[in-house]
mmCIF file with all atom_site columns, C-alpha atoms in Angstrom:
data_model
loop_
_atom_site.group_PDB
_atom_site.id
_atom_site.type_symbol
_atom_site.label_atom_id
_atom_site.label_alt_id
_atom_site.label_comp_id
_atom_site.label_asym_id
_atom_site.label_entity_id
_atom_site.label_seq_id
_atom_site.pdbx_PDB_ins_code
_atom_site.Cartn_x
_atom_site.Cartn_y
_atom_site.Cartn_z
_atom_site.occupancy
_atom_site.B_iso_or_equiv
_atom_site.pdbx_formal_charge
_atom_site.auth_seq_id
_atom_site.auth_comp_id
_atom_site.auth_asym_id
_atom_site.auth_atom_id
_atom_site.pdbx_PDB_model_num
ATOM 1   C CA . UNK A 1 1   ? 12.156  5.346   15.266 1.00 0.00 ? 14  UNK A CA 1
ATOM 2   C CA . UNK A 1 2   ? 9.527   5.995   12.603 1.00 0.00 ? 15  UNK A CA 1
ATOM 3   C CA . UNK A 1 3   ? 10.071  8.939   10.270 1.00 0.00 ? 16  UNK A CA 1
ATOM 4   C CA . UNK A 1 4   ? 7.957   11.742  11.766 1.00 0.00 ? 17  UNK A CA 1
ATOM 5   C CA . UNK A 1 5   ? 6.709   13.274  8.488  1.00 0.00 ? 18  UNK A CA 1
ATOM 6   C CA . UNK A 1 6   ? 5.637   9.889   7.154  1.00 0.00 ? 19  UNK A CA 1
ATOM 7   C CA . UNK A 1 7   ? 3.916   8.994   10.416 1.00 0.00 ? 20  UNK A CA 1
ATOM 8   C CA . UNK A 1 8   ? 2.124   12.364  10.554 1.00 0.00 ? 21  UNK A CA 1
ATOM 9   C CA . UNK A 1 9   ? 0.847   11.833  7.019  1.00 0.00 ? 22  UNK A CA 1
ATOM 10  C CA . UNK A 1 10  ? -0.262  8.284   7.719  1.00 0.00 ? 23  UNK A CA 1
ATOM 11  C CA . UNK A 1 11  ? -2.185  9.077   10.898 1.00 0.00 ? 24  UNK A CA 1
ATOM 12  C CA . UNK A 1 12  ? -4.377  11.473  8.916  1.00 0.00 ? 25  UNK A CA 1
ATOM 13  C CA . UNK A 1 13  ? -4.919  9.151   5.944  1.00 0.00 ? 26  UNK A CA 1
ATOM 14  C CA . UNK A 1 14  ? -7.668  6.557   5.737  1.00 0.00 ? 27  UNK A CA 1
ATOM 15  C CA . UNK A 1 15  ? -6.525  2.942   5.943  1.00 0.00 ? 28  UNK A CA 1
ATOM 16  C CA . UNK A 1 16  ? -8.825  1.418   3.326  1.00 0.00 ? 29  UNK A CA 1
ATOM 17  C CA . UNK A 1 17  ? -6.717  -0.967  1.263  1.00 0.00 ? 30  UNK A CA 1
ATOM 18  C CA . UNK A 1 18  ? -4.353  -3.744  2.267  1.00 0.00 ? 31  UNK A CA 1
ATOM 19  C CA . UNK A 1 19  ? -1.470  -1.591  0.978  1.00 0.00 ? 32  UNK A CA 1
ATOM 20  C CA . UNK A 1 20  ? -2.644  1.217   3.290  1.00 0.00 ? 33  UNK A CA 1
ATOM 21  C CA . UNK A 1 21  ? -2.599  -1.229  6.212  1.00 0.00 ? 34  UNK A CA 1
ATOM 22  C CA . UNK A 1 22  ? 0.936   -2.364  5.339  1.00 0.00 ? 35  UNK A CA 1
ATOM 23  C CA . UNK A 1 23  ? 2.186   1.240   5.003  1.00 0.00 ? 36  UNK A CA 1
ATOM 24  C CA . UNK A 1 24  ? 0.622   2.238   8.326  1.00 0.00 ? 37  UNK A CA 1
ATOM 25  C CA . UNK A 1 25  ? 1.986   -0.782  10.213 1.00 0.00 ? 38  UNK A CA 1
ATOM 26  C CA . UNK A 1 26  ? 5.434   -0.399  8.656  1.00 0.00 ? 39  UNK A CA 1
ATOM 27  C CA . UNK A 1 27  ? 5.583   3.261   9.718  1.00 0.00 ? 40  UNK A CA 1
ATOM 28  C CA . UNK A 1 28  ? 4.584   2.378   13.286 1.00 0.00 ? 41  UNK A CA 1
ATOM 29  C CA . UNK A 1 29  ? 6.494   -0.807  13.995 1.00 0.00 ? 42  UNK A CA 1
ATOM 30  C CA . UNK A 1 30  ? 9.311   -0.697  11.392 1.00 0.00 ? 43  UNK A CA 1
ATOM 31  C CA . UNK A 1 31  ? 11.102  -3.832  12.584 1.00 0.00 ? 44  UNK A CA 1
ATOM 32  C CA . UNK A 1 32  ? 10.388  -6.543  15.118 1.00 0.00 ? 45  UNK A CA 1
ATOM 33  C CA . UNK A 1 33  ? 12.073  -6.174  18.490 1.00 0.00 ? 46  UNK A CA 1
ATOM 34  C CA . UNK A 1 34  ? 10.038  -8.316  20.881 1.00 0.00 ? 47  UNK A CA 1
ATOM 35  C CA . UNK A 1 35  ? 7.174   -10.806 20.759 1.00 0.00 ? 48  UNK A CA 1
ATOM 36  C CA . UNK A 1 36  ? 3.988   -8.830  21.271 1.00 0.00 ? 49  UNK A CA 1
ATOM 37  C CA . UNK A 1 37  ? 0.707   -7.759  19.751 1.00 0.00 ? 50  UNK A CA 1
ATOM 38  C CA . UNK A 1 38  ? -0.217  -4.184  18.864 1.00 0.00 ? 51  UNK A CA 1
ATOM 39  C CA . UNK A 1 39  ? -3.842  -3.105  18.566 1.00 0.00 ? 52  UNK A CA 1
ATOM 40  C CA . UNK A 1 40  ? -4.404  -0.166  16.225 1.00 0.00 ? 53  UNK A CA 1
ATOM 41  C CA . UNK A 1 41  ? -7.791  1.536   16.169 1.00 0.00 ? 54  UNK A CA 1
ATOM 42  C CA . UNK A 1 42  ? -9.584  3.024   13.150 1.00 0.00 ? 55  UNK A CA 1
ATOM 43  C CA . UNK A 1 43  ? -12.558 5.391   13.158 1.00 0.00 ? 56  UNK A CA 1
ATOM 44  C CA . UNK A 1 44  ? -15.700 5.272   10.977 1.00 0.00 ? 57  UNK A CA 1
ATOM 45  C CA . UNK A 1 45  ? -13.743 6.810   8.058  1.00 0.00 ? 58  UNK A CA 1
ATOM 46  C CA . UNK A 1 46  ? -10.951 4.230   8.495  1.00 0.00 ? 59  UNK A CA 1
ATOM 47  C CA . UNK A 1 47  ? -8.621  6.955   9.775  1.00 0.00 ? 60  UNK A CA 1
ATOM 48  C CA . UNK A 1 48  ? -6.271  5.845   12.563 1.00 0.00 ? 61  UNK A CA 1
ATOM 49  C CA . UNK A 1 49  ? -7.169  6.963   16.059 1.00 0.00 ? 62  UNK A CA 1
ATOM 50  C CA . UNK A 1 50  ? -4.215  8.391   17.988 1.00 0.00 ? 63  UNK A CA 1
ATOM 51  C CA . UNK A 1 51  ? -4.170  5.533   20.450 1.00 0.00 ? 64  UNK A CA 1
ATOM 52  C CA . UNK A 1 52  ? -2.083  2.375   20.170 1.00 0.00 ? 65  UNK A CA 1
ATOM 53  C CA . UNK A 1 53  ? -2.374  -0.535  22.586 1.00 0.00 ? 66  UNK A CA 1
ATOM 54  C CA . UNK A 1 54  ? 0.734   -2.761  22.804 1.00 0.00 ? 67  UNK A CA 1
ATOM 55  C CA . UNK A 1 55  ? 0.172   -6.066  24.588 1.00 0.00 ? 68  UNK A CA 1
ATOM 56  C CA . UNK A 1 56  ? 3.422   -7.766  25.548 1.00 0.00 ? 69  UNK A CA 1
ATOM 57  C CA . UNK A 1 57  ? 2.282   -10.106 28.283 1.00 0.00 ? 70  UNK A CA 1
ATOM 58  C CA . UNK A 1 58  ? 0.109   -12.512 26.322 1.00 0.00 ? 71  UNK A CA 1
ATOM 59  C CA . UNK A 1 59  ? 0.785   -16.164 27.140 1.00 0.00 ? 72  UNK A CA 1
ATOM 60  C CA . UNK A 1 60  ? 2.754   -18.249 24.663 1.00 0.00 ? 73  UNK A CA 1
ATOM 61  C CA . UNK A 1 61  ? -0.369  -20.151 23.577 1.00 0.00 ? 74  UNK A CA 1
ATOM 62  C CA . UNK A 1 62  ? -3.898  -18.790 23.371 1.00 0.00 ? 75  UNK A CA 1
ATOM 63  C CA . UNK A 1 63  ? -5.883  -19.636 26.504 1.00 0.00 ? 76  UNK A CA 1
ATOM 64  C CA . UNK A 1 64  ? -8.642  -18.017 28.563 1.00 0.00 ? 77  UNK A CA 1
ATOM 65  C CA . UNK A 1 65  ? -6.729  -14.727 28.314 1.00 0.00 ? 78  UNK A CA 1
ATOM 66  C CA . UNK A 1 66  ? -7.875  -14.407 24.687 1.00 0.00 ? 79  UNK A CA 1
ATOM 67  C CA . UNK A 1 67  ? -11.376 -13.638 25.977 1.00 0.00 ? 80  UNK A CA 1
ATOM 68  C CA . UNK A 1 68  ? -9.921  -11.028 28.357 1.00 0.00 ? 81  UNK A CA 1
ATOM 69  C CA . UNK A 1 69  ? -7.902  -9.514  25.504 1.00 0.00 ? 82  UNK A CA 1
ATOM 70  C CA . UNK A 1 70  ? -11.017 -9.350  23.299 1.00 0.00 ? 83  UNK A CA 1
ATOM 71  C CA . UNK A 1 71  ? -13.112 -7.856  26.110 1.00 0.00 ? 84  UNK A CA 1
ATOM 72  C CA . UNK A 1 72  ? -10.471 -5.216  26.862 1.00 0.00 ? 85  UNK A CA 1
ATOM 73  C CA . UNK A 1 73  ? -10.200 -4.330  23.179 1.00 0.00 ? 86  UNK A CA 1
ATOM 74  C CA . UNK A 1 74  ? -13.991 -4.137  22.920 1.00 0.00 ? 87  UNK A CA 1
ATOM 75  C CA . UNK A 1 75  ? -14.072 -1.676  25.837 1.00 0.00 ? 88  UNK A CA 1
ATOM 76  C CA . UNK A 1 76  ? -11.381 0.482   24.228 1.00 0.00 ? 89  UNK A CA 1
ATOM 77  C CA . UNK A 1 77  ? -13.211 0.391   20.870 1.00 0.00 ? 90  UNK A CA 1
ATOM 78  C CA . UNK A 1 78  ? -16.282 1.833   22.606 1.00 0.00 ? 91  UNK A CA 1
ATOM 79  C CA . UNK A 1 79  ? -14.303 4.431   24.580 1.00 0.00 ? 92  UNK A CA 1
ATOM 80  C CA . UNK A 1 80  ? -12.350 5.597   21.519 1.00 0.00 ? 93  UNK A CA 1
ATOM 81  C CA . UNK A 1 81  ? -15.374 5.482   19.185 1.00 0.00 ? 94  UNK A CA 1
ATOM 82  C CA . UNK A 1 82  ? -13.450 3.154   16.897 1.00 0.00 ? 95  UNK A CA 1
ATOM 83  C CA . UNK A 1 83  ? -15.202 0.983   14.345 1.00 0.00 ? 96  UNK A CA 1
ATOM 84  C CA . UNK A 1 84  ? -12.450 -1.526  13.588 1.00 0.00 ? 97  UNK A CA 1
ATOM 85  C CA . UNK A 1 85  ? -8.989  -2.610  14.662 1.00 0.00 ? 98  UNK A CA 1
ATOM 86  C CA . UNK A 1 86  ? -5.780  -3.873  13.138 1.00 0.00 ? 99  UNK A CA 1
ATOM 87  C CA . UNK A 1 87  ? -3.933  -6.569  15.102 1.00 0.00 ? 100 UNK A CA 1
ATOM 88  C CA . UNK A 1 88  ? -0.180  -6.488  14.555 1.00 0.00 ? 101 UNK A CA 1
ATOM 89  C CA . UNK A 1 89  ? 1.788   -9.581  15.543 1.00 0.00 ? 102 UNK A CA 1
ATOM 90  C CA . UNK A 1 90  ? 5.389   -8.548  16.159 1.00 0.00 ? 103 UNK A CA 1
ATOM 91  C CA . UNK A 1 91  ? 7.717   -11.548 15.914 1.00 0.00 ? 104 UNK A CA 1
ATOM 92  C CA . UNK A 1 92  ? 11.520  -11.078 15.909 1.00 0.00 ? 105 UNK A CA 1
ATOM 93  C CA . UNK A 1 93  ? 13.675  -13.813 14.469 1.00 0.00 ? 106 UNK A CA 1
ATOM 94  C CA . UNK A 1 94  ? 12.267  -16.187 11.886 1.00 0.00 ? 107 UNK A CA 1
ATOM 95  C CA . UNK A 1 95  ? 10.756  -14.699 8.759  1.00 0.00 ? 108 UNK A CA 1
ATOM 96  C CA . UNK A 1 96  ? 7.807   -17.049 8.885  1.00 0.00 ? 109 UNK A CA 1
ATOM 97  C CA . UNK A 1 97  ? 4.841   -17.770 11.071 1.00 0.00 ? 110 UNK A CA 1
ATOM 98  C CA . UNK A 1 98  ? 4.686   -20.886 13.197 1.00 0.00 ? 111 UNK A CA 1
ATOM 99  C CA . UNK A 1 99  ? 1.626   -22.961 14.116 1.00 0.00 ? 112 UNK A CA 1
ATOM 100 C CA . UNK A 1 100 ? 1.385   -21.128 17.454 1.00 0.00 ? 113 UNK A CA 1
ATOM 101 C CA . UNK A 1 101 ? 1.151   -17.800 15.586 1.00 0.00 ? 114 UNK A CA 1
ATOM 102 C CA . UNK A 1 102 ? -1.705  -19.174 13.494 1.00 0.00 ? 115 UNK A CA 1
ATOM 103 C CA . UNK A 1 103 ? -3.426  -20.325 16.700 1.00 0.00 ? 116 UNK A CA 1
ATOM 104 C CA . UNK A 1 104 ? -3.328  -16.720 17.937 1.00 0.00 ? 117 UNK A CA 1
ATOM 105 C CA . UNK A 1 105 ? -4.660  -15.384 14.616 1.00 0.00 ? 118 UNK A CA 1
ATOM 106 C CA . UNK A 1 106 ? -7.545  -17.861 14.758 1.00 0.00 ? 119 UNK A CA 1
ATOM 107 C CA . UNK A 1 107 ? -8.280  -17.436 18.483 1.00 0.00 ? 120 UNK A CA 1
ATOM 108 C CA . UNK A 1 108 ? -8.385  -13.637 18.188 1.00 0.00 ? 121 UNK A CA 1
ATOM 109 C CA . UNK A 1 109 ? -10.569 -13.754 15.072 1.00 0.00 ? 122 UNK A CA 1
ATOM 110 C CA . UNK A 1 110 ? -13.111 -15.857 16.977 1.00 0.00 ? 123 UNK A CA 1
ATOM 111 C CA . UNK A 1 111 ? -12.956 -14.028 20.332 1.00 0.00 ? 124 UNK A CA 1
ATOM 112 C CA . UNK A 1 112 ? -13.042 -10.553 18.809 1.00 0.00 ? 125 UNK A CA 1
ATOM 113 C CA . UNK A 1 113 ? -16.041 -11.517 16.653 1.00 0.00 ? 126 UNK A CA 1
ATOM 114 C CA . UNK A 1 114 ? -17.854 -12.768 19.774 1.00 0.00 ? 127 UNK A CA 1
ATOM 115 C CA . UNK A 1 115 ? -17.224 -9.374  21.407 1.00 0.00 ? 128 UNK A CA 1
ATOM 116 C CA . UNK A 1 116 ? -18.405 -7.469  18.341 1.00 0.00 ? 129 UNK A CA 1
ATOM 117 C CA . UNK A 1 117 ? -14.965 -6.111  17.455 1.00 0.00 ? 130 UNK A CA 1
ATOM 118 C CA . UNK A 1 118 ? -14.402 -5.863  13.706 1.00 0.00 ? 131 UNK A CA 1
ATOM 119 C CA . UNK A 1 119 ? -10.837 -6.763  12.707 1.00 0.00 ? 132 UNK A CA 1
ATOM 120 C CA . UNK A 1 120 ? -9.760  -4.846  9.587  1.00 0.00 ? 133 UNK A CA 1
ATOM 121 C CA . UNK A 1 121 ? -6.627  -6.979  9.277  1.00 0.00 ? 134 UNK A CA 1
ATOM 122 C CA . UNK A 1 122 ? -4.156  -9.089  11.175 1.00 0.00 ? 135 UNK A CA 1
ATOM 123 C CA . UNK A 1 123 ? -0.575  -8.302  10.233 1.00 0.00 ? 136 UNK A CA 1
ATOM 124 C CA . UNK A 1 124 ? 2.694   -10.084 10.935 1.00 0.00 ? 137 UNK A CA 1
ATOM 125 C CA . UNK A 1 125 ? 5.892   -8.101  11.404 1.00 0.00 ? 138 UNK A CA 1
ATOM 126 C CA . UNK A 1 126 ? 8.903   -10.399 11.262 1.00 0.00 ? 139 UNK A CA 1
ATOM 127 C CA . UNK A 1 127 ? 12.449  -10.302 9.930  1.00 0.00 ? 140 UNK A CA 1
ATOM 128 C CA . UNK A 1 128 ? 11.133  -10.994 6.430  1.00 0.00 ? 141 UNK A CA 1
ATOM 129 C CA . UNK A 1 129 ? 9.010   -7.856  6.488  1.00 0.00 ? 142 UNK A CA 1
ATOM 130 C CA . UNK A 1 130 ? 5.394   -6.926  7.033  1.00 0.00 ? 143 UNK A CA 1
ATOM 131 C CA . UNK A 1 131 ? 2.509   -9.014  5.675  1.00 0.00 ? 144 UNK A CA 1
ATOM 132 C CA . UNK A 1 132 ? -1.221  -9.332  6.159  1.00 0.00 ? 145 UNK A CA 1
ATOM 133 C CA . UNK A 1 133 ? -2.117  -12.781 7.447  1.00 0.00 ? 146 UNK A CA 1
ATOM 134 C CA . UNK A 1 134 ? -5.406  -14.532 6.952  1.00 0.00 ? 147 UNK A CA 1
ATOM 135 C CA . UNK A 1 135 ? -6.572  -17.988 7.876  1.00 0.00 ? 148 UNK A CA 1
ATOM 136 C CA . UNK A 1 136 ? -7.675  -18.309 4.246  1.00 0.00 ? 149 UNK A CA 1
ATOM 137 C CA . UNK A 1 137 ? -3.974  -18.236 3.300  1.00 0.00 ? 150 UNK A CA 1
ATOM 138 C CA . UNK A 1 138 ? -3.191  -21.184 5.516  1.00 0.00 ? 151 UNK A CA 1
ATOM 139 C CA . UNK A 1 139 ? -3.293  -24.435 3.551  1.00 0.00 ? 152 UNK A CA 1
ATOM 140 C CA . UNK A 1 140 ? -0.978  -26.546 5.640  1.00 0.00 ? 153 UNK A CA 1
ATOM 141 C CA . UNK A 1 141 ? 0.596   -25.577 8.975  1.00 0.00 ? 154 UNK A CA 1
ATOM 142 C CA . UNK A 1 142 ? 3.639   -27.750 8.256  1.00 0.00 ? 155 UNK A CA 1
ATOM 143 C CA . UNK A 1 143 ? 4.352   -25.919 5.026  1.00 0.00 ? 156 UNK A CA 1
ATOM 144 C CA . UNK A 1 144 ? 4.005   -22.283 6.108  1.00 0.00 ? 157 UNK A CA 1
ATOM 145 C CA . UNK A 1 145 ? 7.175   -20.511 5.109  1.00 0.00 ? 158 UNK A CA 1
ATOM 146 C CA . UNK A 1 146 ? 6.099   -16.926 4.557  1.00 0.00 ? 159 UNK A CA 1
ATOM 147 C CA . UNK A 1 147 ? 2.847   -15.170 3.897  1.00 0.00 ? 160 UNK A CA 1
ATOM 148 C CA . UNK A 1 148 ? 3.051   -12.748 1.019  1.00 0.00 ? 161 UNK A CA 1
#
């Protein structure tokens, strides 16, 4: 369970830098338990909105549901008056991302952009820790061991 004082402080602090994103995600998720995606919402000042959307029933591989996921997130962004989101990919087990994880990162980047949802960051939470992931960091899918 996240430390309450730390979480209280973080939910009132703007998430502007990559380190801020890592601190916020670490306080919320701590350690990976199950394979799922968390959507965190930020307001116009980059302050977290007190609403978290865990999605645990995504298919193994991105498919037509990615568009549904993006559309749902877009609706919530409007309803919550959010300006951007953080996608958190919770992955227990291996401390690296696999090609299928990168497919999700790419598919969501494209689908969310089509729905006008600005992604502040995509973050992986795995046994090796918490790290921001970006398709720019991906040189070779066969050689992905850990994203720093």
